C-alpha positions as MATLAB code, in Angstrom:
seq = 'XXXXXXXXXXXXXXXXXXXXXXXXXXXXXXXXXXXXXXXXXXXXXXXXXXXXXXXXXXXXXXXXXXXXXXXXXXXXXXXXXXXXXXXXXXXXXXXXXXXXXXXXXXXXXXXXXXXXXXXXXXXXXXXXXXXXXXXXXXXXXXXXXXXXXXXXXXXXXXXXXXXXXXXXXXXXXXXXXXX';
ca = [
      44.287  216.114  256.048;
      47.020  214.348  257.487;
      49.843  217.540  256.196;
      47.444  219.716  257.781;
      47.584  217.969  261.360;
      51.017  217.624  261.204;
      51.369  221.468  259.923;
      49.373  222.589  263.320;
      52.814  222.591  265.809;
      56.267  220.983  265.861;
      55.723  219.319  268.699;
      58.919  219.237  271.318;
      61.490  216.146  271.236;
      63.531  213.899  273.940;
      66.261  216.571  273.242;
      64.788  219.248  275.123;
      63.853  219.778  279.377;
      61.422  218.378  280.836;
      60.295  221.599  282.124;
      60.266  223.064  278.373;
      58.319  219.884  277.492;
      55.503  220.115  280.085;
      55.484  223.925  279.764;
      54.421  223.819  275.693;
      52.084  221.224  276.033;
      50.315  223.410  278.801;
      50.669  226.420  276.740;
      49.299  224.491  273.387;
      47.194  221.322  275.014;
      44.324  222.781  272.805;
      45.678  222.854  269.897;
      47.704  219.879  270.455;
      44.630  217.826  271.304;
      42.918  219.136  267.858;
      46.211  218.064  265.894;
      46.137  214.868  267.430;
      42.442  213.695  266.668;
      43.071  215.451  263.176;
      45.397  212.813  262.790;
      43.229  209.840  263.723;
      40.602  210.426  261.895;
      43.120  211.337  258.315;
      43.605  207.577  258.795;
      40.714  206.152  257.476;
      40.930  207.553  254.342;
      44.410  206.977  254.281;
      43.868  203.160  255.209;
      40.857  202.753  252.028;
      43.622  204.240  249.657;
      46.339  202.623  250.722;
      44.067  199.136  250.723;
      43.027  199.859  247.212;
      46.694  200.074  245.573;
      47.014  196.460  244.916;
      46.468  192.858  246.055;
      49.704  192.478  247.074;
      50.012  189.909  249.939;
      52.101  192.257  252.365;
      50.095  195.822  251.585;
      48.087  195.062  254.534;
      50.088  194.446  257.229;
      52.284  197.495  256.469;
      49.371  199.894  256.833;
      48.127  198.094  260.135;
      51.865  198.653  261.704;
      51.612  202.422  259.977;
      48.852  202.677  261.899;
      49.791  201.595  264.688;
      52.620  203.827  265.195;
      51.061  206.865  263.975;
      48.220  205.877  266.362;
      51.112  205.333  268.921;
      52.149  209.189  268.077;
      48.567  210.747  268.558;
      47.888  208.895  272.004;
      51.272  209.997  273.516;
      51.166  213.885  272.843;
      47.655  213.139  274.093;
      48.851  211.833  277.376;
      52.176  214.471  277.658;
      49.004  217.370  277.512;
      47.195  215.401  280.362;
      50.658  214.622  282.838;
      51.584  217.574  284.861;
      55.159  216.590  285.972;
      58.151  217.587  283.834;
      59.719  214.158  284.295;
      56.927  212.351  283.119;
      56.839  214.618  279.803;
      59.993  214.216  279.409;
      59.757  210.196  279.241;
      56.565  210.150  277.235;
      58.613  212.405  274.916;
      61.319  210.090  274.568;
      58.762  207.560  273.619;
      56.731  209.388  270.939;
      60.400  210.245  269.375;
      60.823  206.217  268.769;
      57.457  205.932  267.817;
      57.977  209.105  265.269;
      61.113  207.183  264.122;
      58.914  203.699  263.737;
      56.047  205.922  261.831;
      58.899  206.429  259.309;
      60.363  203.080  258.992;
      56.456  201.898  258.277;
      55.837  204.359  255.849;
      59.244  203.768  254.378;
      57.828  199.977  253.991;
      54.285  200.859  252.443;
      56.599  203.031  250.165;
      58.149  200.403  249.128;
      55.139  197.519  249.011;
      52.613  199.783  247.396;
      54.704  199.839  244.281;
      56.012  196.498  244.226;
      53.779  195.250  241.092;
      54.348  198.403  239.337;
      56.705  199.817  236.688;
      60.425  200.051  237.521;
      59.900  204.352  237.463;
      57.378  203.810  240.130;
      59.208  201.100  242.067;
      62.282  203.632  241.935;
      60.460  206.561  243.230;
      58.921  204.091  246.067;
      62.479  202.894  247.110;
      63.728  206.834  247.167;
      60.581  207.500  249.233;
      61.371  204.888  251.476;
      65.329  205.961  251.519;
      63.883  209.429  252.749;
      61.772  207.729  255.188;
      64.749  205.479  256.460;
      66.966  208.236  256.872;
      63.756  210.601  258.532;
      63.852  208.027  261.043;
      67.458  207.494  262.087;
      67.722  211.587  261.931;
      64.917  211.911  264.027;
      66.697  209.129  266.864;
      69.684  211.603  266.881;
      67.811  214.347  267.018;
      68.886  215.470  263.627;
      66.005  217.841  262.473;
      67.627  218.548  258.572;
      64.755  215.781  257.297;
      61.759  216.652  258.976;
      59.871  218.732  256.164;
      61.657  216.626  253.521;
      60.627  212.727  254.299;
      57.201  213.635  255.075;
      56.881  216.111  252.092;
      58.067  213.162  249.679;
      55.869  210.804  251.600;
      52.863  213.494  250.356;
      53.983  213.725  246.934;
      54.717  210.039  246.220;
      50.583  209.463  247.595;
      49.236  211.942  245.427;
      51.489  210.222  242.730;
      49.917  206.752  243.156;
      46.341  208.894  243.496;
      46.794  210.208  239.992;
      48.101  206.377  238.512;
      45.437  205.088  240.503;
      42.709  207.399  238.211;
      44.172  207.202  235.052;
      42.494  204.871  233.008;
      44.881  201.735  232.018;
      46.915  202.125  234.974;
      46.710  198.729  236.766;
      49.797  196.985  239.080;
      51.894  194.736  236.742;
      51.953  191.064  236.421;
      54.383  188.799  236.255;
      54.172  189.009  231.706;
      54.302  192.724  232.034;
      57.290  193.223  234.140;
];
């Protein structure tokens, strides 16, 4: 759910006009709005899995600041559709860019927590994830594009990898014996 709101449009950056700005989100405010609440509600199941990985003392204030950011990147495309002046799409553009680079760093931190009682091949593939998500996130404050489809894309693959450990039988988090 949440690869399919985020597939909907590429939504504009601080890089471009404020005139381009305000002009796409009039030209795709519906579908903009639709990709945003998409987003919202992809949370909650997003929040119950990612609260189900492990008891791991620091798993739950990682997803509350992931979702706060990507909360923080629904509201502001939200608010760029509503604003009719190209300067003030402009700003609010500027600010859902940091906020898209934060998103990253916090996933790039649940990437890395989620994992931390598990094997050293999952703790690995957590610590690339996050690497991806690090990078995403300074890119995406330079305006770099070259790691949009990849961060997020590894981000997708290393969930559905702790979805399938998470339903094989035997699979529990590690303890301190088992390291």
């Amino acid at each position: 759910m949440l690869l399919g709101s985020a597939a909907m449009v590429s939504l504009p950056t601080g890089a471009e006009t404020g005139e381009k700005i305000a002009s796409f989100y009039k030209t795709n405010g519906s579908v903009i709005v639709a990709q945003q609440i998409l987003g919202m509600i992809a949370l909650a199941p997003f929040v119950a899995f990612a609260l189900s990985l492990s008891s791991n003392r620091w798993l739950k204030p990682v997803v509350a600041v992931f979702v706060g950011f990507e909360l923080m990147t629904n509201v502001v495309p939200l608010v760029i559709v509503a604003a009719s002046s190209a300067p003030t799409a402009h700003a609010l553009t500027v600010v859902e860019d940091l906020a898209d680079a934060a998103l990253f760093a916090s996933a790039a931190g649940f990437a890395v927590v989620a994992t931390a009682e598990d094997r050293l091949w999952l703790r690995a593939v957590g610590i690339a994830v996050a690497l991806a998500c690090v990078a995403r996130a300074i890119a995406g404050v330079l305006h770099i594009n070259a790691l949009d489809l990849v961060a997020p894309l590894a981000l997708i693959a290393f969930v559905l990898v702790l979805s399938v450990r998470k339903l094989l039988p035997g699979q529990r988090p590690m303890t301190a014996d088992t390291k």
